[in-house]
Amino acid sequence: MAVYQYQVGGCLKYEHPTYVKRQADSELYDSLIAGEFCYVLNSRQMGKSSLLVQTMKRLREKAGFKCMEIDLTDIGRESSDCWYFGIISELVRDGALSRKVDADSWWQQRQLLSPSQRLSQFIEDILLTEISQNIVIFIDEIDSILNLSWKDDFFLLIRASYNKRAMNSEYKRLAFCLLGVATPADLIRDKDRTPFNIGKAIDLTGFTFDEARPALIPGLMLERSEEISENILAEVFYWTNGQPFLMQRLCRLMVYQSARGTSDVKALVQKYVIDNWEANDELEHLKTIRDRLLLDYQDRTALLLGIYQQILTDAEQKICADNSLDQRRLQLSGLVVKRNGYLQVYNPIYAAIFNFEWVQQELAKLRPYQENFAAWIASNRQDTSRLLRGQALDDALKWKEGKRLSDEDNDFLDASQADERQELRTSNKFLKEVRRQVREIINIEETGDIALTLFQSERKQIEALQAAIKAGKDLKKWIPDNPPLSEYPVTSPLLALQMILARIRERRQLVGHNGRISRINSVSFSPAGNVIATASDDRTAKLWDLQ
């Protein structure tokens, strides 16, 4: 009988000998007695269902309340009609009503009303009329409605029930209690319709050693002295940090091993819990934590892993609990807990199983650049075509924020950044060269335009011709293959040369030196500008009358 004293998993019966009473027990009981709207939102296997059973029994037996329980996993979700009718059916089937009610007939007679209106009328016309005692409706597994489009109407109905107390005192006899694995923000986004801002959150924490001792130590003492049992329970508490499921499991494990004379808690934890944990996790406590973290919030998994990784590695700096939605979701996995304003890994067992290496492995599976990364590693880091660039690199660096990746990941991202910087430098050099060439072509075009403008002046036609010739020579290097005219970068030098050569005229010609065998070496104008003196290498000097 001693072996079966500890119950691992499942809901403990009322006043089960191993049920550990916590502060939450008295808080929930007192709050419901006062008629408050209460909600117990926490991770799985923290004892919510057992708390529900204990509280319902106490309310019924000690306070004379009528208590009704609705497990939302038993309610059909095909449509809002089906769902609301399912709730009414459960309330009727509970047996708390003073007379028999045909739920199907009652529902059909009010088809013109919305499903939530019908439930509201049922509460006022049937529950509050047929039941004279105070009523508490416990709604378990509230997280099962997370994806229902009509869930906001249901929460609005709960809020309205409390608001109606001002006009109808009968509603003061009605209270609701929600239990599940969710955050208020997950359940309802419309702050104007939420009942959570008028309710009381019941903080269901793990066991303290003093809370656990009266309920859990008797089973250990069946084969051991009280002192040894105290030491064993203290060691169990160290490894679990008061996590209810694990404390029951380790206590039962110690009872099983007592026949073999084993009292080494650390060795048993290592062998039966940590080592090969997936095979040993028959009741899927650890798998539930893993799946909650990796599967329930797939679009946020990388971010949650990043936060958890910081908690693992920054134990001295500590991560402040800011009650953000992502931190609350991480706490709902059961993996971390808030203590003294900081987030911490719940216990050494979790820290040993979901360790830094495990986080890195899971993050590696979520890499947005996995294909490129794997190919780069396979090429012995030589295939630069696999490095990230542009938006893909920006996305990867954003994904990296808040995470401590492997050295290979960091090397890959660093190499991608270095390669992009080099590519950018190369691109900048190319752009600079392009800009230089464009400026040169523009200058050639402008020179051709200037030549045409100069040619309009009779005094500057020779200068115009020289400018056009220079522009033509400069243009020639841009057309080495003699392409068709349509491919010329500019054509103004050609136009300038054509027009100037077609229209330029010779005004005066000086003939006298033997031009074929000699050159004029020197020219000088008289002060009046009407006589020119020239000297040639034919050893002659001549005077010219410009008239």
Coordinates of C-alpha atoms in Angstrom, one line a residue:
M1 CA 0.0 0.0 0.0
A2 CA 2.9 2.3 0.7
V3 CA 4.1 2.1 -2.9
Y4 CA 0.8 3.5 -4.1
Q5 CA 0.5 6.3 -1.6
Y6 CA 2.1 8.8 -4.0
Q7 CA 0.1 9.7 -7.1
V8 CA 2.0 10.8 -10.1
G9 CA -0.1 12.7 -12.5
G10 CA -3.9 12.9 -12.6
C11 CA -6.3 14.6 -10.2
L12 CA -6.0 13.8 -6.5
K13 CA -9.2 12.9 -4.8
Y14 CA -10.6 15.1 -2.0
E15 CA -8.4 15.0 1.1
H16 CA -6.0 12.6 -0.6
P17 CA -3.2 12.0 2.0
T18 CA -0.5 13.3 -0.4
Y19 CA -2.4 16.5 -1.4
V20 CA -0.3 19.4 -0.5
K21 CA -2.2 22.5 0.7
R22 CA -0.8 25.7 -0.6
Q23 CA -1.5 29.4 -0.2
A24 CA -3.6 29.1 -3.4
D25 CA -6.0 26.8 -1.7
S26 CA -7.1 29.5 0.9
E27 CA -6.9 32.3 -1.7
L28 CA -9.2 30.6 -4.1
Y29 CA -11.6 29.5 -1.4
D30 CA -11.9 32.8 0.3
S31 CA -12.2 34.7 -3.0
L32 CA -15.1 32.5 -4.3
I33 CA -16.8 32.8 -0.9
A34 CA -16.6 36.6 -1.4
G35 CA -18.2 36.1 -4.9
E36 CA -15.2 37.2 -6.9
F37 CA -14.4 36.2 -10.5
C38 CA -11.2 34.0 -10.2
Y39 CA -8.9 32.5 -12.7
V40 CA -6.0 30.0 -12.2
L41 CA -3.8 30.1 -15.3
N42 CA -0.6 28.2 -15.1
S43 CA 1.5 25.5 -16.8
R44 CA 0.4 21.9 -16.9
Q45 CA 0.8 19.4 -14.1
M46 CA 0.9 22.1 -11.4
G47 CA -2.1 20.8 -9.6
K48 CA -4.9 22.9 -11.1
S49 CA -7.4 20.1 -11.4
S50 CA -6.7 18.8 -7.9
L51 CA -7.1 22.4 -6.6
L52 CA -10.5 22.5 -8.3
V53 CA -11.6 19.2 -6.7
Q54 CA -10.5 20.3 -3.2
T55 CA -12.1 23.7 -3.5
M56 CA -15.4 22.4 -4.9
K57 CA -15.7 19.9 -2.0
R58 CA -14.9 22.6 0.6
L59 CA -17.4 25.0 -0.9
R60 CA -20.1 22.4 -0.9
E61 CA -19.5 20.9 2.5
K62 CA -18.4 23.9 4.5
A63 CA -20.2 26.8 2.8
G64 CA -23.3 25.1 1.3
F65 CA -22.5 26.3 -2.2
K66 CA -23.8 24.7 -5.4
C67 CA -20.7 24.1 -7.5
M68 CA -20.8 23.1 -11.2
E69 CA -17.8 22.0 -13.3
I70 CA -17.6 22.3 -17.1
D71 CA -14.6 20.7 -18.8
L72 CA -14.4 22.5 -22.1
T73 CA -12.6 19.7 -23.8
D74 CA -15.9 17.8 -23.6
I75 CA -17.9 20.5 -25.5
G76 CA -18.3 20.3 -29.2
R77 CA -16.7 23.2 -31.2
E78 CA -18.2 22.7 -34.6
S79 CA -20.2 26.0 -34.3
S80 CA -21.1 28.6 -31.7
D81 CA -24.6 27.0 -31.4
C82 CA -23.2 23.6 -30.7
W83 CA -20.7 25.0 -28.2
Y84 CA -23.1 27.1 -26.1
F85 CA -25.7 24.4 -26.2
G86 CA -23.1 22.0 -24.9
I87 CA -22.4 24.3 -21.9
I88 CA -26.2 24.5 -21.1
S89 CA -26.4 20.7 -21.3
E90 CA -23.5 20.3 -18.9
L91 CA -25.2 22.7 -16.4
V92 CA -28.5 20.8 -16.6
R93 CA -26.8 17.4 -16.4
D94 CA -24.9 18.5 -13.2
G95 CA -28.0 17.7 -11.2
A96 CA -27.9 20.9 -9.2
L97 CA -31.3 22.2 -10.5
S98 CA -34.4 21.7 -8.3
R99 CA -36.5 20.6 -11.3
K100 CA -35.8 18.7 -14.5
V101 CA -35.2 20.9 -17.5
D102 CA -35.4 19.7 -21.1
A103 CA -32.3 21.5 -22.4
D104 CA -33.0 20.6 -26.1
S105 CA -36.5 21.9 -26.0
W106 CA -35.5 25.0 -24.0
W107 CA -32.8 25.8 -26.6
Q108 CA -35.0 25.2 -29.6
Q109 CA -37.7 27.6 -28.3
R110 CA -35.2 30.5 -28.4
Q111 CA -33.7 30.1 -31.9
L112 CA -34.1 33.8 -32.7
L113 CA -31.6 34.7 -30.0
S114 CA -27.9 34.5 -30.4
P115 CA -26.2 31.6 -28.6
S116 CA -24.6 33.8 -26.0
Q117 CA -27.9 35.5 -25.3
R118 CA -29.5 32.1 -24.8
L119 CA -26.8 31.1 -22.3
S120 CA -27.3 34.4 -20.5
Q121 CA -31.1 33.9 -20.2
F122 CA -30.5 30.3 -19.0
I123 CA -28.3 31.6 -16.2
E124 CA -30.9 34.2 -15.2
D125 CA -34.1 32.3 -15.8
I126 CA -33.1 28.8 -14.8
L127 CA -29.9 28.7 -12.6
L128 CA -30.6 31.7 -10.4
T129 CA -34.3 30.8 -10.2
E130 CA -34.1 27.1 -9.5
I131 CA -31.0 27.3 -7.2
S132 CA -31.4 29.3 -4.0
Q133 CA -27.8 28.8 -2.8
N134 CA -24.7 30.6 -3.9
I135 CA -23.4 29.2 -7.2
V136 CA -19.8 28.8 -8.5
I137 CA -19.3 27.6 -12.1
F138 CA -15.8 26.2 -12.6
I139 CA -14.7 26.2 -16.2
D140 CA -11.7 23.9 -16.7
E141 CA -9.4 23.7 -19.7
I142 CA -10.2 27.2 -20.8
D143 CA -7.3 27.2 -23.2
S144 CA -9.2 24.8 -25.4
I145 CA -11.2 27.8 -26.8
L146 CA -8.1 29.8 -27.8
N147 CA -8.9 29.4 -31.5
L148 CA -12.7 29.8 -31.3
S149 CA -13.9 32.9 -33.1
W150 CA -16.8 33.4 -30.6
K151 CA -14.7 33.2 -27.4
D152 CA -14.8 37.0 -26.9
D153 CA -18.6 36.9 -26.6
F154 CA -18.3 34.2 -23.9
F155 CA -15.9 36.4 -21.8
L156 CA -18.2 39.3 -22.3
L157 CA -21.1 37.3 -20.9
I158 CA -19.0 36.5 -17.8
R159 CA -18.2 40.2 -17.4
A160 CA -21.8 41.2 -17.8
S161 CA -22.9 38.7 -15.1
Y162 CA -20.8 40.7 -12.6
N163 CA -21.9 44.0 -13.9
K164 CA -25.6 43.0 -13.5
R165 CA -25.1 42.8 -9.7
A166 CA -25.8 46.5 -9.5
M167 CA -29.3 46.1 -11.0
N168 CA -30.1 42.5 -10.0
S169 CA -28.9 41.3 -6.6
E170 CA -29.5 37.7 -7.6
Y171 CA -26.3 37.8 -9.6
K172 CA -24.4 38.3 -6.4
R173 CA -24.9 34.6 -5.7
L174 CA -23.1 33.7 -8.9
A175 CA -19.4 33.4 -9.4
F176 CA -17.1 32.0 -12.1
C177 CA -13.7 30.4 -11.8
L178 CA -11.6 29.7 -15.0
L179 CA -8.7 27.2 -15.0
G180 CA -6.3 26.4 -17.8
V181 CA -2.9 26.9 -19.6
A182 CA -3.1 30.4 -21.2
T183 CA -2.5 34.0 -20.6
P184 CA -5.3 36.5 -20.4
A185 CA -3.9 38.2 -23.5
D186 CA -4.1 34.8 -25.4
L187 CA -7.7 34.3 -24.3
I188 CA -9.0 37.8 -25.2
R189 CA -7.4 40.7 -27.0
D190 CA -10.2 43.3 -26.6
K191 CA -9.4 45.0 -23.3
D192 CA -12.9 46.7 -23.3
R193 CA -14.6 43.3 -23.3
T194 CA -12.3 41.3 -21.0
P195 CA -13.4 40.1 -17.5
F196 CA -9.8 39.6 -16.4
N197 CA -9.5 43.3 -15.3
I198 CA -12.3 42.7 -12.8
G199 CA -11.1 39.3 -11.7
K200 CA -8.6 37.9 -9.2
A201 CA -5.6 35.9 -10.5
I202 CA -4.8 33.0 -8.2
D203 CA -1.1 32.4 -8.3
L204 CA -0.6 28.6 -8.2
T205 CA 3.1 28.2 -7.3
G206 CA 5.1 25.1 -6.6
F207 CA 5.3 23.6 -3.1
T208 CA 7.4 25.1 -0.4
F209 CA 9.3 22.6 1.7
D210 CA 7.2 23.4 4.8
E211 CA 4.0 22.9 2.7
A212 CA 5.1 19.6 1.3
R213 CA 6.5 18.1 4.5
P214 CA 3.2 17.1 6.2
A215 CA 1.8 15.4 3.1
L216 CA 4.8 13.8 1.5
I217 CA 7.1 12.7 4.3
P218 CA 4.9 10.0 5.8
G219 CA 5.4 7.6 2.8
L220 CA 9.2 8.0 3.1
M221 CA 9.2 7.2 6.8
L222 CA 7.6 3.8 6.3
E223 CA 11.1 2.3 5.5
R224 CA 13.3 5.0 7.1
S225 CA 13.8 7.1 10.1
E226 CA 12.3 10.5 10.3
E227 CA 15.7 12.2 10.1
I228 CA 16.7 10.2 7.0
S229 CA 13.3 10.9 5.5
E230 CA 13.6 14.6 6.1
N231 CA 17.0 14.6 4.4
I232 CA 15.6 12.7 1.4
L233 CA 12.6 15.1 1.1
A234 CA 15.0 18.0 1.3
E235 CA 17.1 16.5 -1.6
V236 CA 13.9 15.8 -3.6
F237 CA 12.9 19.4 -3.0
Y238 CA 16.3 20.6 -4.2
W239 CA 16.0 18.7 -7.5
T240 CA 12.3 19.7 -8.1
N241 CA 12.2 23.1 -6.5
G242 CA 8.7 22.1 -5.3
Q243 CA 7.3 21.2 -8.8
P244 CA 4.2 19.1 -7.7
F245 CA 4.4 16.4 -10.4
L246 CA 8.1 15.8 -10.0
M247 CA 7.9 15.8 -6.2
Q248 CA 5.3 13.1 -6.3
R249 CA 7.3 11.2 -8.8
L250 CA 10.6 11.3 -6.9
C251 CA 8.9 10.4 -3.6
R252 CA 7.3 7.4 -5.2
L253 CA 10.7 6.5 -6.8
M254 CA 12.3 6.6 -3.4
V255 CA 9.6 4.3 -2.0
Y256 CA 10.2 1.8 -4.9
Q257 CA 13.9 1.9 -4.4
S258 CA 13.7 1.5 -0.6
A259 CA 13.6 -2.3 -0.9
R260 CA 17.0 -2.1 -2.5
G261 CA 18.4 0.1 0.2
T262 CA 18.9 3.0 -2.2
S263 CA 18.6 6.5 -0.7
D264 CA 20.9 8.4 -3.2
V265 CA 18.4 10.8 -4.6
K266 CA 20.9 12.4 -7.0
A267 CA 21.8 9.0 -8.5
L268 CA 18.2 8.0 -9.0
V269 CA 17.3 11.4 -10.6
Q270 CA 20.2 11.0 -13.0
K271 CA 19.3 7.4 -13.9
Y272 CA 15.5 7.5 -14.0
V273 CA 14.7 11.0 -14.9
I274 CA 17.6 12.8 -16.7
D275 CA 19.4 10.0 -18.6
N276 CA 17.4 8.9 -21.6
W277 CA 14.7 11.2 -20.5
E278 CA 12.3 10.8 -23.4
A279 CA 12.1 7.0 -22.8
N280 CA 11.7 7.4 -19.1
D281 CA 9.0 10.2 -19.4
E282 CA 6.1 7.7 -19.6
L283 CA 3.5 10.2 -18.3
E284 CA 4.9 12.9 -20.6
H285 CA 5.7 15.6 -18.2
L286 CA 9.0 16.6 -19.8
K287 CA 7.6 16.1 -23.3
T288 CA 4.7 18.3 -22.5
I289 CA 7.1 21.1 -21.5
R290 CA 9.1 20.5 -24.7
D291 CA 6.1 20.5 -27.0
R292 CA 4.6 23.6 -25.3
L293 CA 7.8 25.5 -26.0
L294 CA 8.4 24.2 -29.6
L295 CA 4.9 23.5 -31.0
D296 CA 2.3 25.7 -29.3
Y297 CA 3.7 29.0 -30.5
Q298 CA 5.5 28.1 -33.7
D299 CA 5.7 31.6 -34.9
R300 CA 7.4 32.7 -31.7
T301 CA 9.4 29.5 -30.9
A302 CA 12.8 31.0 -31.9
L303 CA 12.1 34.1 -29.7
L304 CA 11.0 32.0 -26.7
L305 CA 14.2 29.8 -27.1
G306 CA 16.2 33.0 -27.2
I307 CA 14.8 34.3 -24.0
Y308 CA 15.3 30.9 -22.3
Q309 CA 18.8 30.7 -23.6
Q310 CA 19.6 34.1 -21.9
I311 CA 18.1 32.8 -18.6
L312 CA 20.4 29.7 -18.8
T313 CA 23.6 31.6 -19.6
D314 CA 23.0 34.9 -17.7
A315 CA 22.4 33.5 -14.3
E316 CA 24.5 36.2 -12.6
Q317 CA 23.0 39.1 -14.6
K318 CA 19.5 37.8 -14.3
I319 CA 16.6 38.4 -16.6
C320 CA 14.0 40.8 -15.2
A321 CA 10.4 39.5 -15.4
D322 CA 8.5 42.2 -17.3
N323 CA 5.2 40.3 -17.7
S324 CA 5.5 40.6 -21.5
L325 CA 3.4 38.2 -23.5
D326 CA 6.4 36.1 -24.6
Q327 CA 7.8 35.8 -21.1
R328 CA 4.3 34.7 -19.8
R329 CA 4.1 32.1 -22.6
L330 CA 7.6 30.9 -21.6
Q331 CA 6.4 30.6 -18.0
L332 CA 3.3 28.7 -19.1
S333 CA 5.5 26.0 -20.6
G334 CA 6.6 25.3 -17.0
L335 CA 10.2 25.5 -17.9
V336 CA 10.9 28.8 -16.1
V337 CA 9.4 30.6 -13.1
K338 CA 9.4 34.1 -11.7
R339 CA 11.2 34.5 -8.4
N340 CA 11.9 37.8 -6.7
G341 CA 11.1 39.7 -9.9
Y342 CA 13.5 37.6 -12.1
L343 CA 13.0 34.7 -14.5
Q344 CA 14.8 31.5 -13.5
V345 CA 14.9 27.9 -14.7
Y346 CA 12.3 26.1 -12.6
N347 CA 14.6 23.5 -11.2
P348 CA 17.9 21.6 -11.7
I349 CA 16.2 18.7 -13.5
Y350 CA 14.9 21.0 -16.2
A351 CA 18.2 22.8 -16.4
A352 CA 20.0 19.5 -16.9
I353 CA 17.6 18.2 -19.7
F354 CA 16.8 21.5 -21.5
N355 CA 20.4 22.7 -21.3
F356 CA 22.4 25.1 -23.5
E357 CA 23.3 22.3 -26.0
W358 CA 19.6 21.4 -26.4
V359 CA 18.7 25.0 -27.0
Q360 CA 21.3 25.3 -29.7
Q361 CA 20.2 22.1 -31.4
E362 CA 16.6 23.4 -31.5
L363 CA 17.6 26.8 -32.7
A364 CA 19.6 25.1 -35.5
K365 CA 16.4 23.4 -36.7
L366 CA 14.7 26.8 -36.9
R367 CA 17.5 28.5 -38.9
P368 CA 15.9 30.6 -41.7
Y369 CA 19.1 30.0 -43.6
Q370 CA 19.6 26.3 -43.0
E371 CA 20.0 25.3 -46.7
N372 CA 22.7 27.9 -47.4
F373 CA 24.4 27.2 -44.1
A374 CA 24.6 23.4 -44.6
A375 CA 26.0 23.9 -48.2
W376 CA 28.6 26.4 -46.9
I377 CA 29.7 24.0 -44.2
A378 CA 29.8 21.1 -46.7
S379 CA 32.1 23.1 -49.0
N380 CA 34.6 23.5 -46.1
R381 CA 33.5 27.1 -45.9
Q382 CA 34.7 27.8 -49.4
D383 CA 31.5 28.3 -51.4
T384 CA 30.9 32.0 -51.0
S385 CA 27.9 31.8 -53.3
R386 CA 26.1 30.3 -50.3
L387 CA 26.7 33.3 -48.1
L388 CA 23.7 35.5 -47.4
R389 CA 23.2 38.8 -49.0
G390 CA 20.7 41.6 -49.0
Q391 CA 17.3 41.0 -47.3
A392 CA 18.2 37.4 -46.5
L393 CA 21.1 38.5 -44.5
D394 CA 19.1 41.3 -42.8
D395 CA 16.4 38.7 -41.8
A396 CA 19.0 36.3 -40.5
L397 CA 20.7 39.0 -38.3
K398 CA 17.3 40.0 -37.0
W399 CA 16.5 36.4 -36.2
K400 CA 19.8 36.1 -34.3
E401 CA 19.0 38.9 -31.9
G402 CA 18.7 37.8 -28.3
K403 CA 20.1 34.3 -29.1
R404 CA 23.5 32.8 -28.5
L405 CA 24.2 30.7 -31.6
S406 CA 26.9 28.1 -32.3
D407 CA 30.4 29.2 -33.4
E408 CA 29.6 27.9 -36.8
D409 CA 26.4 30.0 -37.1
N410 CA 28.3 33.1 -36.0
D411 CA 31.1 32.3 -38.5
F412 CA 28.6 31.9 -41.3
L413 CA 26.9 35.2 -40.5
D414 CA 30.2 37.0 -40.0
A415 CA 31.4 35.7 -43.3
S416 CA 28.2 36.8 -45.0
Q417 CA 28.6 40.3 -43.6
A418 CA 32.2 40.5 -44.6
D419 CA 31.4 39.2 -48.1
E420 CA 28.6 41.8 -48.5
R421 CA 30.9 44.6 -47.3
Q422 CA 33.5 43.5 -49.9
E423 CA 30.9 43.3 -52.5
L424 CA 29.7 46.7 -51.5
R425 CA 33.2 48.1 -51.8
T426 CA 33.6 46.6 -55.2
S427 CA 30.2 48.0 -56.2
N428 CA 31.2 51.4 -55.0
K429 CA 34.4 51.3 -57.0
F430 CA 32.4 50.2 -60.1
L431 CA 29.9 53.0 -59.5
K432 CA 32.7 55.5 -59.1
E433 CA 34.2 54.4 -62.4
V434 CA 30.8 54.6 -64.1
R435 CA 30.3 58.1 -62.7
R436 CA 33.7 59.1 -64.0
Q437 CA 33.0 57.7 -67.4
V438 CA 29.6 59.4 -67.5
R439 CA 31.1 62.7 -66.6
E440 CA 33.7 62.3 -69.4
I441 CA 31.0 61.5 -71.9
I442 CA 29.0 64.5 -70.7
N443 CA 32.1 66.7 -71.1
I444 CA 32.5 65.4 -74.7
E445 CA 28.9 66.2 -75.4
E446 CA 29.2 69.7 -73.8
T447 CA 32.5 70.3 -75.8
G448 CA 30.6 69.6 -79.1
D449 CA 27.8 71.9 -78.1
I450 CA 30.4 74.6 -77.2
A451 CA 32.1 74.2 -80.5
L452 CA 28.8 74.9 -82.3
T453 CA 28.2 78.0 -80.1
L454 CA 31.7 79.3 -80.8
F455 CA 31.3 78.8 -84.5
Q456 CA 28.5 81.4 -84.5
S457 CA 31.2 84.0 -83.9
E458 CA 33.4 84.9 -87.0
R459 CA 36.4 85.6 -84.8
K460 CA 36.2 82.2 -83.0
Q461 CA 35.5 79.8 -85.9
I462 CA 39.1 78.3 -85.8
E463 CA 38.7 77.8 -82.0
A464 CA 35.4 76.2 -82.7
L465 CA 37.0 73.9 -85.2
Q466 CA 39.7 73.0 -82.8
A467 CA 37.2 72.3 -80.0
A468 CA 35.1 70.1 -82.3
I469 CA 38.3 68.2 -83.4
K470 CA 39.2 67.6 -79.8
A471 CA 35.7 66.4 -78.9
G472 CA 35.9 64.1 -81.9
K473 CA 39.2 62.6 -80.8
D474 CA 37.9 62.1 -77.3
L475 CA 34.8 60.4 -78.6
K476 CA 36.8 58.1 -80.8
K477 CA 38.2 56.1 -77.8
W478 CA 34.6 55.2 -76.8
I479 CA 33.9 53.6 -80.2
P480 CA 36.9 51.4 -80.9
D481 CA 34.9 48.8 -82.9
N482 CA 33.3 51.3 -85.2
P483 CA 29.7 50.5 -84.1
P484 CA 26.6 51.9 -85.9
L485 CA 25.7 55.5 -85.1
S486 CA 22.8 54.4 -82.9
E487 CA 25.3 52.9 -80.4
Y488 CA 27.4 56.0 -80.0
P489 CA 27.3 57.3 -76.4
V490 CA 26.9 60.9 -77.8
T491 CA 26.8 62.4 -81.3
S492 CA 27.2 66.2 -80.7
P493 CA 30.9 66.2 -81.7
L494 CA 30.0 64.6 -85.0
L495 CA 27.3 67.2 -85.6
A496 CA 29.7 70.0 -84.7
L497 CA 32.4 68.8 -87.0
Q498 CA 30.0 68.3 -89.9
M499 CA 28.4 71.7 -89.6
I500 CA 31.7 73.6 -89.0
L501 CA 33.5 71.9 -91.9
A502 CA 30.6 72.5 -94.2
R503 CA 30.4 76.2 -93.4
I504 CA 33.9 77.4 -92.5
R505 CA 35.5 79.7 -95.1
E506 CA 39.2 80.8 -95.7
R507 CA 39.4 84.6 -95.4
R508 CA 43.1 85.4 -96.2
Q509 CA 46.1 83.3 -97.4
L510 CA 49.7 84.4 -97.2
V511 CA 51.9 82.8 -99.9
G512 CA 55.6 83.4 -100.4
H513 CA 57.7 81.0 -98.4
N514 CA 58.5 77.6 -99.9
G515 CA 55.8 75.8 -98.0
R516 CA 56.7 72.4 -99.3
I517 CA 60.2 72.3 -97.9
S518 CA 60.1 74.9 -95.1
R519 CA 58.2 75.9 -92.0
I520 CA 57.4 79.4 -90.6
N521 CA 59.2 79.6 -87.3
S522 CA 58.1 83.0 -86.1
V523 CA 55.3 85.5 -86.7
S524 CA 55.1 89.1 -85.4
F525 CA 52.4 91.8 -85.8
S526 CA 53.2 95.4 -86.1
P527 CA 51.9 97.7 -83.3
A528 CA 49.2 99.0 -85.6
G529 CA 48.2 95.4 -86.5
N530 CA 48.3 96.1 -90.3
V531 CA 51.7 94.4 -91.1
I532 CA 53.0 90.9 -90.3
A533 CA 56.6 89.8 -90.2
T534 CA 57.4 86.1 -90.7
A535 CA 60.6 84.1 -90.5
S536 CA 61.0 80.7 -92.1
D537 CA 63.6 77.9 -92.1
D538 CA 64.1 78.6 -95.8
R539 CA 66.4 81.3 -94.3
T540 CA 64.1 84.2 -95.4
A541 CA 62.0 86.8 -93.6
K542 CA 59.0 88.5 -95.2
L543 CA 56.7 91.4 -94.5
W544 CA 53.0 91.1 -95.3
D545 CA 50.5 93.9 -95.9
L546 CA 47.2 92.6 -94.4
Q547 CA 45.3 94.7 -96.9

